[in-house]
Amino acid sequence: MIYVLDATAFIFGFIPSKDFQLYTTEEVINEIRKNKLSKLKIDALISQGLIKIISPPNYYNIKVEEKVSLLSESKLSKADKSIIALSLFLKDTQREKVTIITDDYSLQNVASFLGIEFKSLTVKGITRSIEWIIYCPACGRVAENVKEIFCPICGHRMKRKPKKVSHHIKTK
Ligand SMILES: [Zn+2]
């Protein structure tokens, strides 16, 4: 079983297990390292060899770009798209099942159109009642209104996280 992790997976405290192979991309790692706490976690995982960082061949990036523009998923960041491209690449080259771990709806949407499985860290059913915090992953600004897409201070794309819900990963 191969899990491809996006930034939300790390921020929400995904717990690695020896039963899974974990992959992510340099873009995601760079995004995570902007937060001091997440940086400590991710650096520990890397130094223990628990996660592989791979850049997919450009062919897969192009394929994802095409799908993203077809679906008008303009909110996807470079890191989000890199995760999808990596998953396509792993699907083509590895014998194991590939699943993306992400709480990002746009990412899940594109993944499903490309036939890639995904899992959310939030338990099904709870997702709907979550109160979201919209925040800037770069400068930490918390948005006053949920419609803010880009940070008015530093221009980064805003992210969201739940206010208070514990996260578990459900495996079949
Ligand atoms: Zn900002």
Tab-separated table of N, CA and C and ligand atoms in Angstrom:
chain	number	residue	atom	x	y	z
A	1	MET	N	0.835	-1.199	0.000
A	1	MET	CA	0.000	0.000	0.000
A	1	MET	C	0.871	1.250	0.000
A	2	ILE	N	0.592	2.126	-0.932
A	2	ILE	CA	1.333	3.382	-1.037
A	2	ILE	C	0.409	4.541	-0.701
A	3	TYR	N	0.861	5.386	0.212
A	3	TYR	CA	0.122	6.606	0.505
A	3	TYR	C	0.919	7.807	0.017
A	4	VAL	N	0.248	8.683	-0.717
A	4	VAL	CA	0.864	9.934	-1.144
A	4	VAL	C	0.234	11.045	-0.301
A	5	LEU	N	1.076	11.766	0.423
A	5	LEU	CA	0.559	12.717	1.406
A	5	LEU	C	0.664	14.165	0.945
A	6	ASP	N	-0.383	14.927	1.187
A	6	ASP	CA	-0.320	16.365	0.924
A	6	ASP	C	-0.038	17.085	2.247
A	7	ALA	N	0.048	18.409	2.191
A	7	ALA	CA	0.453	19.175	3.378
A	7	ALA	C	-0.536	19.012	4.535
A	8	THR	N	-1.834	18.942	4.235
A	8	THR	CA	-2.812	18.816	5.321
A	8	THR	C	-2.601	17.516	6.093
A	9	ALA	N	-2.177	16.486	5.387
A	9	ALA	CA	-1.954	15.198	6.043
A	9	ALA	C	-0.890	15.322	7.136
A	10	PHE	N	0.147	16.105	6.868
A	10	PHE	CA	1.207	16.278	7.864
A	10	PHE	C	0.773	17.205	8.986
A	11	ILE	N	0.101	18.289	8.589
A	11	ILE	CA	-0.311	19.281	9.582
A	11	ILE	C	-1.294	18.660	10.572
A	12	PHE	N	-2.133	17.751	10.084
A	12	PHE	CA	-3.123	17.127	10.961
A	12	PHE	C	-2.577	15.911	11.701
A	13	GLY	N	-1.290	15.684	11.611
A	13	GLY	CA	-0.695	14.652	12.441
A	13	GLY	C	-0.903	13.239	11.963
A	14	PHE	N	-0.704	13.019	10.704
A	14	PHE	CA	-0.732	11.668	10.161
A	14	PHE	C	0.332	10.828	10.853
A	15	ILE	N	-0.052	9.661	11.309
A	15	ILE	CA	0.908	8.803	11.995
A	15	ILE	C	1.373	7.693	11.057
A	16	PRO	N	2.657	7.716	10.742
A	16	PRO	CA	3.155	6.725	9.794
A	16	PRO	C	3.215	5.325	10.389
A	17	SER	N	3.058	4.358	9.552
A	17	SER	CA	3.135	2.972	9.981
A	17	SER	C	4.052	2.234	9.023
A	18	LYS	N	4.698	1.208	9.530
A	18	LYS	CA	5.632	0.453	8.689
A	18	LYS	C	4.895	-0.341	7.591
A	19	ASP	N	3.580	-0.469	7.735
A	19	ASP	CA	2.804	-1.225	6.747
A	19	ASP	C	2.616	-0.462	5.441
A	20	PHE	N	2.821	0.840	5.497
A	20	PHE	CA	2.600	1.650	4.310
A	20	PHE	C	3.904	2.253	3.819
A	21	GLN	N	3.940	2.497	2.514
A	21	GLN	CA	5.023	3.300	1.968
A	21	GLN	C	4.488	4.712	1.800
A	22	LEU	N	5.228	5.672	2.317
A	22	LEU	CA	4.774	7.058	2.252
A	22	LEU	C	5.607	7.847	1.252
A	23	TYR	N	4.907	8.591	0.406
A	23	TYR	CA	5.568	9.421	-0.593
A	23	TYR	C	5.014	10.826	-0.546
A	24	THR	N	5.844	11.783	-0.882
A	24	THR	CA	5.364	13.128	-1.126
A	24	THR	C	6.343	13.816	-2.072
A	25	THR	N	6.079	15.099	-2.343
A	25	THR	CA	6.941	15.826	-3.283
A	25	THR	C	7.686	16.954	-2.565
A	26	GLU	N	8.719	17.447	-3.214
A	26	GLU	CA	9.510	18.569	-2.702
A	26	GLU	C	8.621	19.800	-2.461
A	27	GLU	N	7.654	20.020	-3.349
A	27	GLU	CA	6.764	21.181	-3.215
A	27	GLU	C	5.979	21.129	-1.905
A	28	VAL	N	5.508	19.926	-1.571
A	28	VAL	CA	4.746	19.764	-0.327
A	28	VAL	C	5.666	19.973	0.876
A	29	ILE	N	6.849	19.404	0.810
A	29	ILE	CA	7.811	19.548	1.903
A	29	ILE	C	8.112	21.039	2.141
A	30	ASN	N	8.312	21.790	1.078
A	30	ASN	CA	8.595	23.222	1.212
A	30	ASN	C	7.433	23.957	1.861
A	31	GLU	N	6.223	23.564	1.508
A	31	GLU	CA	5.032	24.186	2.084
A	31	GLU	C	4.955	23.894	3.590
A	32	ILE	N	5.235	22.648	3.944
A	32	ILE	CA	5.152	22.235	5.350
A	32	ILE	C	6.209	22.942	6.195
A	33	ARG	N	7.393	23.129	5.610
A	33	ARG	CA	8.502	23.709	6.380
A	33	ARG	C	8.280	25.175	6.746
A	34	LYS	N	7.248	25.798	6.159
A	34	LYS	CA	6.950	27.186	6.514
A	34	LYS	C	6.396	27.280	7.931
A	35	ASN	N	5.897	26.193	8.444
A	35	ASN	CA	5.375	26.159	9.814
A	35	ASN	C	6.397	25.454	10.708
A	36	LYS	N	6.798	26.130	11.807
A	36	LYS	CA	7.895	25.604	12.636
A	36	LYS	C	7.613	24.222	13.206
A	37	LEU	N	6.400	24.043	13.723
A	37	LEU	CA	6.053	22.759	14.336
A	37	LEU	C	6.028	21.638	13.306
A	38	SER	N	5.367	21.924	12.174
A	38	SER	CA	5.289	20.919	11.115
A	38	SER	C	6.677	20.607	10.566
A	39	LYS	N	7.536	21.631	10.539
A	39	LYS	CA	8.895	21.439	10.042
A	39	LYS	C	9.636	20.403	10.899
A	40	LEU	N	9.485	20.506	12.220
A	40	LEU	CA	10.128	19.542	13.116
A	40	LEU	C	9.644	18.130	12.821
A	41	LYS	N	8.324	18.011	12.654
A	41	LYS	CA	7.732	16.685	12.403
A	41	LYS	C	8.238	16.094	11.100
A	42	ILE	N	8.203	16.921	10.055
A	42	ILE	CA	8.562	16.390	8.746
A	42	ILE	C	10.049	16.061	8.686
A	43	ASP	N	10.881	16.896	9.295
A	43	ASP	CA	12.314	16.614	9.284
A	43	ASP	C	12.630	15.318	10.032
A	44	ALA	N	11.865	15.043	11.096
A	44	ALA	CA	12.054	13.794	11.832
A	44	ALA	C	11.686	12.592	10.955
A	45	LEU	N	10.563	12.696	10.245
A	45	LEU	CA	10.132	11.603	9.362
A	45	LEU	C	11.168	11.335	8.270
A	46	ILE	N	11.709	12.436	7.710
A	46	ILE	CA	12.685	12.288	6.636
A	46	ILE	C	13.959	11.635	7.166
A	47	SER	N	14.413	12.102	8.340
A	47	SER	CA	15.671	11.569	8.855
A	47	SER	C	15.527	10.103	9.270
A	48	GLN	N	14.318	9.690	9.613
A	48	GLN	CA	14.096	8.275	9.941
A	48	GLN	C	13.851	7.419	8.699
A	49	GLY	N	13.852	8.065	7.557
A	49	GLY	CA	13.642	7.326	6.310
A	49	GLY	C	12.217	6.834	6.139
A	50	LEU	N	11.260	7.485	6.803
A	50	LEU	CA	9.877	7.012	6.760
A	50	LEU	C	9.094	7.562	5.575
A	51	ILE	N	9.689	8.526	4.891
A	51	ILE	CA	8.971	9.103	3.767
A	51	ILE	C	9.910	9.337	2.588
A	52	LYS	N	9.407	9.031	1.406
A	52	LYS	CA	10.218	9.228	0.205
A	52	LYS	C	9.748	10.479	-0.516
A	53	ILE	N	10.705	11.284	-0.935
A	53	ILE	CA	10.374	12.522	-1.660
A	53	ILE	C	10.790	12.350	-3.110
A	54	ILE	N	9.798	12.429	-3.992
A	54	ILE	CA	10.049	12.144	-5.406
A	54	ILE	C	9.413	13.222	-6.285
A	55	SER	N	10.116	13.632	-7.318
A	55	SER	CA	9.527	14.517	-8.320
A	55	SER	C	9.102	13.680	-9.511
A	56	PRO	N	7.815	13.731	-9.871
A	56	PRO	CA	7.353	12.933	-11.010
A	56	PRO	C	7.917	13.485	-12.321
A	57	PRO	N	8.090	12.633	-13.329
A	57	PRO	CA	8.533	13.120	-14.635
A	57	PRO	C	7.550	14.156	-15.182
A	58	ASN	N	8.045	15.073	-15.983
A	58	ASN	CA	7.232	16.187	-16.458
A	58	ASN	C	5.971	15.764	-17.211
A	59	TYR	N	6.040	14.622	-17.864
A	59	TYR	CA	4.885	14.078	-18.581
A	59	TYR	C	3.645	14.075	-17.684
A	60	TYR	N	3.833	13.701	-16.427
A	60	TYR	CA	2.700	13.589	-15.506
A	60	TYR	C	2.217	14.961	-15.044
A	61	ASN	N	3.156	15.913	-14.898
A	61	ASN	CA	2.764	17.282	-14.541
A	61	ASN	C	1.875	17.881	-15.633
A	62	ILE	N	2.241	17.628	-16.875
A	62	ILE	CA	1.469	18.156	-18.009
A	62	ILE	C	0.071	17.546	-18.025
A	63	LYS	N	0.018	16.239	-17.802
A	63	LYS	CA	-1.258	15.530	-17.777
A	63	LYS	C	-2.196	16.121	-16.708
A	64	VAL	N	-1.626	16.421	-15.553
A	64	VAL	CA	-2.417	16.987	-14.453
A	64	VAL	C	-2.869	18.413	-14.801
A	65	GLU	N	-1.956	19.207	-15.344
A	65	GLU	CA	-2.309	20.580	-15.739
A	65	GLU	C	-3.505	20.579	-16.696
A	66	GLU	N	-3.487	19.658	-17.632
A	66	GLU	CA	-4.578	19.563	-18.609
A	66	GLU	C	-5.905	19.279	-17.919
A	67	LYS	N	-5.869	18.315	-16.999
A	67	LYS	CA	-7.095	17.928	-16.293
A	67	LYS	C	-7.591	19.067	-15.421
A	68	VAL	N	-6.662	19.734	-14.748
A	68	VAL	CA	-7.013	20.829	-13.846
A	68	VAL	C	-7.702	21.959	-14.612
A	69	SER	N	-7.198	22.285	-15.797
A	69	SER	CA	-7.832	23.383	-16.528
A	69	SER	C	-9.169	22.944	-17.123
A	70	LEU	N	-9.268	21.673	-17.495
A	70	LEU	CA	-10.559	21.141	-17.964
A	70	LEU	C	-11.621	21.234	-16.877
A	71	LEU	N	-11.217	20.953	-15.640
A	71	LEU	CA	-12.167	20.926	-14.528
A	71	LEU	C	-12.318	22.293	-13.856
A	72	SER	N	-11.565	23.285	-14.324
A	72	SER	CA	-11.572	24.630	-13.734
A	72	SER	C	-11.273	24.624	-12.240
A	73	GLU	N	-10.357	23.779	-11.828
A	73	GLU	CA	-9.983	23.747	-10.408
A	73	GLU	C	-8.820	24.717	-10.171
A	74	SER	N	-9.136	26.009	-10.294
A	74	SER	CA	-8.064	27.013	-10.254
A	74	SER	C	-7.472	27.223	-8.865
A	75	LYS	N	-8.115	26.659	-7.846
A	75	LYS	CA	-7.616	26.861	-6.479
A	75	LYS	C	-6.432	25.964	-6.138
A	76	LEU	N	-6.158	25.001	-6.971
A	76	LEU	CA	-5.080	24.064	-6.648
A	76	LEU	C	-3.709	24.734	-6.707
A	77	SER	N	-2.923	24.519	-5.667
A	77	SER	CA	-1.571	25.068	-5.633
A	77	SER	C	-0.627	24.159	-6.415
A	78	LYS	N	0.586	24.656	-6.611
A	78	LYS	CA	1.607	23.863	-7.287
A	78	LYS	C	1.866	22.557	-6.512
A	79	ALA	N	1.854	22.676	-5.186
A	79	ALA	CA	2.088	21.504	-4.338
A	79	ALA	C	0.958	20.481	-4.513
A	80	ASP	N	-0.290	20.975	-4.554
A	80	ASP	CA	-1.439	20.078	-4.752
A	80	ASP	C	-1.292	19.302	-6.060
A	81	LYS	N	-0.938	20.038	-7.114
A	81	LYS	CA	-0.840	19.409	-8.432
A	81	LYS	C	0.310	18.404	-8.482
A	82	SER	N	1.380	18.728	-7.756
A	82	SER	CA	2.530	17.819	-7.747
A	82	SER	C	2.171	16.473	-7.116
A	83	ILE	N	1.273	16.532	-6.131
A	83	ILE	CA	0.815	15.320	-5.446
A	83	ILE	C	0.034	14.416	-6.408
A	84	ILE	N	-0.798	15.028	-7.217
A	84	ILE	CA	-1.596	14.257	-8.173
A	84	ILE	C	-0.676	13.650	-9.232
A	85	ALA	N	0.268	14.455	-9.721
A	85	ALA	CA	1.200	13.959	-10.738
A	85	ALA	C	2.034	12.804	-10.188
A	86	LEU	N	2.476	12.946	-8.956
A	86	LEU	CA	3.268	11.870	-8.338
A	86	LEU	C	2.439	10.584	-8.225
A	87	SER	N	1.177	10.731	-7.864
A	87	SER	CA	0.313	9.553	-7.719
A	87	SER	C	0.110	8.841	-9.052
A	88	LEU	N	-0.068	9.618	-10.123
A	88	LEU	CA	-0.206	9.017	-11.457
A	88	LEU	C	1.058	8.245	-11.823
A	89	PHE	N	2.185	8.882	-11.542
A	89	PHE	CA	3.479	8.266	-11.829
A	89	PHE	C	3.648	6.953	-11.057
A	90	LEU	N	3.312	6.964	-9.771
A	90	LEU	CA	3.456	5.761	-8.944
A	90	LEU	C	2.499	4.663	-9.402
A	91	LYS	N	1.298	5.083	-9.813
A	91	LYS	CA	0.319	4.107	-10.318
A	91	LYS	C	0.868	3.378	-11.532
A	92	ASP	N	1.581	4.131	-12.388
A	92	ASP	CA	2.134	3.550	-13.609
A	92	ASP	C	3.356	2.670	-13.357
A	93	THR	N	4.089	2.966	-12.281
A	93	THR	CA	5.383	2.307	-12.107
A	93	THR	C	5.459	1.324	-10.938
A	94	GLN	N	4.511	1.398	-9.995
A	94	GLN	CA	4.550	0.508	-8.836
A	94	GLN	C	3.409	-0.498	-8.924
A	95	ARG	N	3.630	-1.634	-8.319
A	95	ARG	CA	2.590	-2.656	-8.369
A	95	ARG	C	1.531	-2.478	-7.284
A	96	GLU	N	1.828	-1.608	-6.322
A	96	GLU	CA	0.909	-1.498	-5.198
A	96	GLU	C	-0.180	-0.453	-5.430
A	97	LYS	N	-1.215	-0.555	-4.603
A	97	LYS	CA	-2.322	0.389	-4.666
A	97	LYS	C	-1.851	1.766	-4.192
A	98	VAL	N	-2.254	2.800	-4.926
A	98	VAL	CA	-1.829	4.162	-4.591
A	98	VAL	C	-3.029	4.972	-4.104
A	99	THR	N	-2.900	5.558	-2.932
A	99	THR	CA	-3.981	6.366	-2.367
A	99	THR	C	-3.427	7.714	-1.914
A	100	ILE	N	-4.133	8.783	-2.260
A	100	ILE	CA	-3.736	10.116	-1.801
A	100	ILE	C	-4.407	10.404	-0.465
A	101	ILE	N	-3.634	10.922	0.474
A	101	ILE	CA	-4.205	11.358	1.749
A	101	ILE	C	-4.316	12.876	1.706
A	102	THR	N	-5.530	13.365	1.690
A	102	THR	CA	-5.731	14.820	1.639
A	102	THR	C	-7.117	15.207	2.126
A	103	ASP	N	-7.207	16.379	2.706
A	103	ASP	CA	-8.496	16.925	3.107
A	103	ASP	C	-8.965	18.010	2.147
A	104	ASP	N	-8.218	18.217	1.087
A	104	ASP	CA	-8.524	19.294	0.140
A	104	ASP	C	-9.533	18.807	-0.904
A	105	TYR	N	-10.694	19.439	-0.942
A	105	TYR	CA	-11.756	18.977	-1.843
A	105	TYR	C	-11.389	19.103	-3.314
A	106	SER	N	-10.706	20.190	-3.661
A	106	SER	CA	-10.315	20.368	-5.065
A	106	SER	C	-9.356	19.263	-5.497
A	107	LEU	N	-8.422	18.959	-4.618
A	107	LEU	CA	-7.465	17.899	-4.914
A	107	LEU	C	-8.188	16.550	-5.055
A	108	GLN	N	-9.102	16.288	-4.137
A	108	GLN	CA	-9.886	15.037	-4.194
A	108	GLN	C	-10.675	14.957	-5.495
A	109	ASN	N	-11.202	16.090	-5.905
A	109	ASN	CA	-12.009	16.147	-7.110
A	109	ASN	C	-11.193	15.770	-8.356
A	110	VAL	N	-10.049	16.409	-8.519
A	110	VAL	CA	-9.199	16.113	-9.674
A	110	VAL	C	-8.712	14.655	-9.612
A	111	ALA	N	-8.344	14.210	-8.421
A	111	ALA	CA	-7.870	12.829	-8.260
A	111	ALA	C	-8.935	11.838	-8.722
A	112	SER	N	-10.180	12.093	-8.336
A	112	SER	CA	-11.227	11.130	-8.695
A	112	SER	C	-11.462	11.105	-10.206
A	113	PHE	N	-11.304	12.261	-10.855
A	113	PHE	CA	-11.452	12.285	-12.312
A	113	PHE	C	-10.315	11.573	-13.021
A	114	LEU	N	-9.190	11.456	-12.350
A	114	LEU	CA	-8.054	10.756	-12.948
A	114	LEU	C	-7.972	9.299	-12.479
A	115	GLY	N	-8.990	8.865	-11.751
A	115	GLY	CA	-9.029	7.475	-11.306
A	115	GLY	C	-8.060	7.150	-10.185
A	116	ILE	N	-7.693	8.162	-9.406
A	116	ILE	CA	-6.802	7.920	-8.266
A	116	ILE	C	-7.632	7.887	-6.992
A	117	GLU	N	-7.368	6.903	-6.157
A	117	GLU	CA	-8.111	6.820	-4.900
A	117	GLU	C	-7.588	7.843	-3.910
A	118	PHE	N	-8.474	8.295	-3.041
A	118	PHE	CA	-8.028	9.215	-1.998
A	118	PHE	C	-8.742	8.898	-0.699
A	119	LYS	N	-8.129	9.340	0.371
A	119	LYS	CA	-8.693	9.171	1.691
A	119	LYS	C	-8.573	10.497	2.405
A	120	SER	N	-9.617	10.848	3.133
A	120	SER	CA	-9.581	12.063	3.928
A	120	SER	C	-9.154	11.691	5.336
A	121	LEU	N	-8.466	12.597	6.011
A	121	LEU	CA	-8.068	12.317	7.396
A	121	LEU	C	-9.233	12.486	8.348
A	122	THR	N	-10.213	13.257	7.925
A	122	THR	CA	-11.366	13.455	8.784
A	122	THR	C	-12.301	12.260	8.654
A	123	VAL	N	-12.879	11.875	9.765
A	123	VAL	CA	-13.785	10.743	9.749
A	123	VAL	C	-15.049	11.128	8.992
A	124	LYS	N	-15.494	10.226	8.157
A	124	LYS	CA	-16.687	10.490	7.343
A	124	LYS	C	-17.881	10.829	8.231
A	125	GLY	N	-18.632	11.812	7.820
A	125	GLY	CA	-19.814	12.177	8.594
A	125	GLY	C	-19.526	13.354	9.502
A	126	ILE	N	-18.296	13.386	10.014
A	126	ILE	CA	-17.924	14.515	10.866
A	126	ILE	C	-17.565	15.716	9.998
A	127	THR	N	-17.064	15.408	8.825
A	127	THR	CA	-16.578	16.454	7.913
A	127	THR	C	-17.560	17.624	7.788
A	128	ARG	N	-18.833	17.297	7.688
A	128	ARG	CA	-19.838	18.325	7.453
A	128	ARG	C	-19.981	19.292	8.625
A	129	SER	N	-19.753	18.807	9.836
A	129	SER	CA	-19.993	19.668	10.991
A	129	SER	C	-18.724	20.392	11.459
A	130	ILE	N	-17.678	20.242	10.700
A	130	ILE	CA	-16.435	20.906	11.094
A	130	ILE	C	-16.535	22.410	10.897
A	131	GLU	N	-16.039	23.138	11.875
A	131	GLU	CA	-15.889	24.582	11.704
A	131	GLU	C	-14.484	24.822	11.205
A	132	TRP	N	-14.410	25.498	10.072
A	132	TRP	CA	-13.089	25.684	9.477
A	132	TRP	C	-12.451	27.000	9.900
A	133	ILE	N	-11.144	26.934	10.034
A	133	ILE	CA	-10.352	28.158	10.167
A	133	ILE	C	-9.651	28.345	8.835
A	134	ILE	N	-9.813	29.512	8.254
A	134	ILE	CA	-9.097	29.811	7.018
A	134	ILE	C	-7.847	30.583	7.420
A	135	TYR	N	-6.686	30.041	7.039
A	135	TYR	CA	-5.452	30.688	7.498
A	135	TYR	C	-4.413	30.714	6.380
A	136	CYS	N	-3.434	31.573	6.540
A	136	CYS	CA	-2.354	31.653	5.556
A	136	CYS	C	-1.199	30.769	6.016
A	137	PRO	N	-0.799	29.784	5.197
A	137	PRO	CA	0.280	28.881	5.615
A	137	PRO	C	1.647	29.580	5.650
A	138	ALA	N	1.742	30.746	5.028
A	138	ALA	CA	3.039	31.426	4.980
A	138	ALA	C	3.227	32.388	6.157
A	139	CYS	N	2.262	33.293	6.367
A	139	CYS	CA	2.457	34.294	7.430
A	139	CYS	C	1.581	34.026	8.647
A	140	GLY	N	0.690	33.062	8.564
A	140	GLY	CA	-0.099	32.688	9.735
A	140	GLY	C	-1.358	33.509	9.946
A	141	ARG	N	-1.627	34.446	9.061
A	141	ARG	CA	-2.828	35.260	9.201
A	141	ARG	C	-4.085	34.390	9.190
A	142	VAL	N	-5.018	34.684	10.089
A	142	VAL	CA	-6.298	33.986	10.094
A	142	VAL	C	-7.346	34.905	9.458
A	143	ALA	N	-8.073	34.372	8.492
A	143	ALA	CA	-9.014	35.194	7.744
A	143	ALA	C	-10.255	35.505	8.562
A	144	GLU	N	-10.816	36.701	8.365
A	144	GLU	CA	-12.062	37.057	9.035
A	144	GLU	C	-13.248	36.488	8.280
A	145	ASN	N	-13.105	36.361	6.989
A	145	ASN	CA	-14.222	35.773	6.255
A	145	ASN	C	-13.762	34.630	5.363
A	146	VAL	N	-14.621	33.619	5.272
A	146	VAL	CA	-14.235	32.357	4.639
A	146	VAL	C	-13.989	32.489	3.139
A	147	LYS	N	-14.362	33.639	2.578
A	147	LYS	CA	-14.210	33.774	1.139
A	147	LYS	C	-12.824	34.262	0.714
A	148	GLU	N	-11.994	34.567	1.689
A	148	GLU	CA	-10.628	34.983	1.341
A	148	GLU	C	-9.885	33.815	0.699
A	149	ILE	N	-9.450	33.997	-0.514
A	149	ILE	CA	-8.712	32.926	-1.193
A	149	ILE	C	-7.216	33.182	-1.121
A	150	PHE	N	-6.836	34.437	-1.270
A	150	PHE	CA	-5.421	34.782	-1.173
A	150	PHE	C	-5.188	35.698	0.031
A	151	CYS	N	-4.049	35.505	0.673
A	151	CYS	CA	-3.705	36.300	1.847
A	151	CYS	C	-3.514	37.761	1.444
A	152	PRO	N	-4.246	38.688	2.098
A	152	PRO	CA	-4.098	40.106	1.748
A	152	PRO	C	-2.756	40.680	2.205
A	153	ILE	N	-2.051	39.964	3.076
A	153	ILE	CA	-0.766	40.461	3.567
A	153	ILE	C	0.392	39.997	2.679
A	154	CYS	N	0.447	38.694	2.435
A	154	CYS	CA	1.614	38.197	1.702
A	154	CYS	C	1.260	37.551	0.357
A	155	GLY	N	-0.035	37.416	0.059
A	155	GLY	CA	-0.416	36.938	-1.270
A	155	GLY	C	-0.455	35.432	-1.456
A	156	HIS	N	-0.125	34.660	-0.414
A	156	HIS	CA	-0.185	33.206	-0.546
A	156	HIS	C	-1.631	32.722	-0.560
A	157	ARG	N	-1.822	31.547	-1.115
A	157	ARG	CA	-3.156	30.971	-1.123
A	157	ARG	C	-3.520	30.548	0.299
A	158	MET	N	-4.699	30.922	0.756
A	158	MET	CA	-5.149	30.573	2.092
A	158	MET	C	-5.473	29.077	2.150
A	159	LYS	N	-5.292	28.501	3.334
A	159	LYS	CA	-5.641	27.095	3.545
A	159	LYS	C	-6.728	27.044	4.601
A	160	ARG	N	-7.298	25.887	4.794
A	160	ARG	CA	-8.258	25.786	5.879
A	160	ARG	C	-7.918	24.583	6.748
A	161	LYS	N	-8.308	24.708	7.999
A	161	LYS	CA	-8.148	23.576	8.916
A	161	LYS	C	-9.318	23.590	9.880
A	162	PRO	N	-9.672	22.437	10.419
A	162	PRO	CA	-10.807	22.415	11.345
A	162	PRO	C	-10.445	23.052	12.681
A	163	LYS	N	-11.416	23.665	13.330
A	163	LYS	CA	-11.171	24.327	14.611
A	163	LYS	C	-10.834	23.318	15.699
A	164	LYS	N	-11.642	22.308	15.823
A	164	LYS	CA	-11.416	21.317	16.883
A	164	LYS	C	-12.078	20.000	16.517
A	165	VAL	N	-11.313	19.104	16.017
A	165	VAL	CA	-11.798	17.757	15.733
A	165	VAL	C	-10.537	16.906	15.734
A	166	SER	N	-10.588	15.753	16.329
A	166	SER	CA	-9.385	14.935	16.280
A	166	SER	C	-9.416	14.126	14.983
A	167	HIS	N	-8.264	13.874	14.463
A	167	HIS	CA	-8.193	13.234	13.158
A	167	HIS	C	-7.639	11.824	13.250
A	168	HIS	N	-8.271	10.974	12.509
A	168	HIS	CA	-7.816	9.594	12.471
A	168	HIS	C	-7.743	9.192	11.024
A	169	ILE	N	-6.869	8.297	10.748
A	169	ILE	CA	-6.869	7.772	9.409
A	169	ILE	C	-7.543	6.409	9.480
A	170	LYS	N	-8.507	6.243	8.604
A	170	LYS	CA	-9.254	4.985	8.584
A	170	LYS	C	-8.667	4.075	7.528
A	171	THR	N	-8.325	2.901	7.896
A	171	THR	CA	-7.824	1.969	6.883
A	171	THR	C	-8.798	0.800	6.800
A	172	LYS	N	-8.876	0.274	5.614
A	172	LYS	CA	-9.835	-0.804	5.392
A	172	LYS	C	-9.345	-2.099	6.026
B	1	ZN	ZN	0.054	35.484	4.378
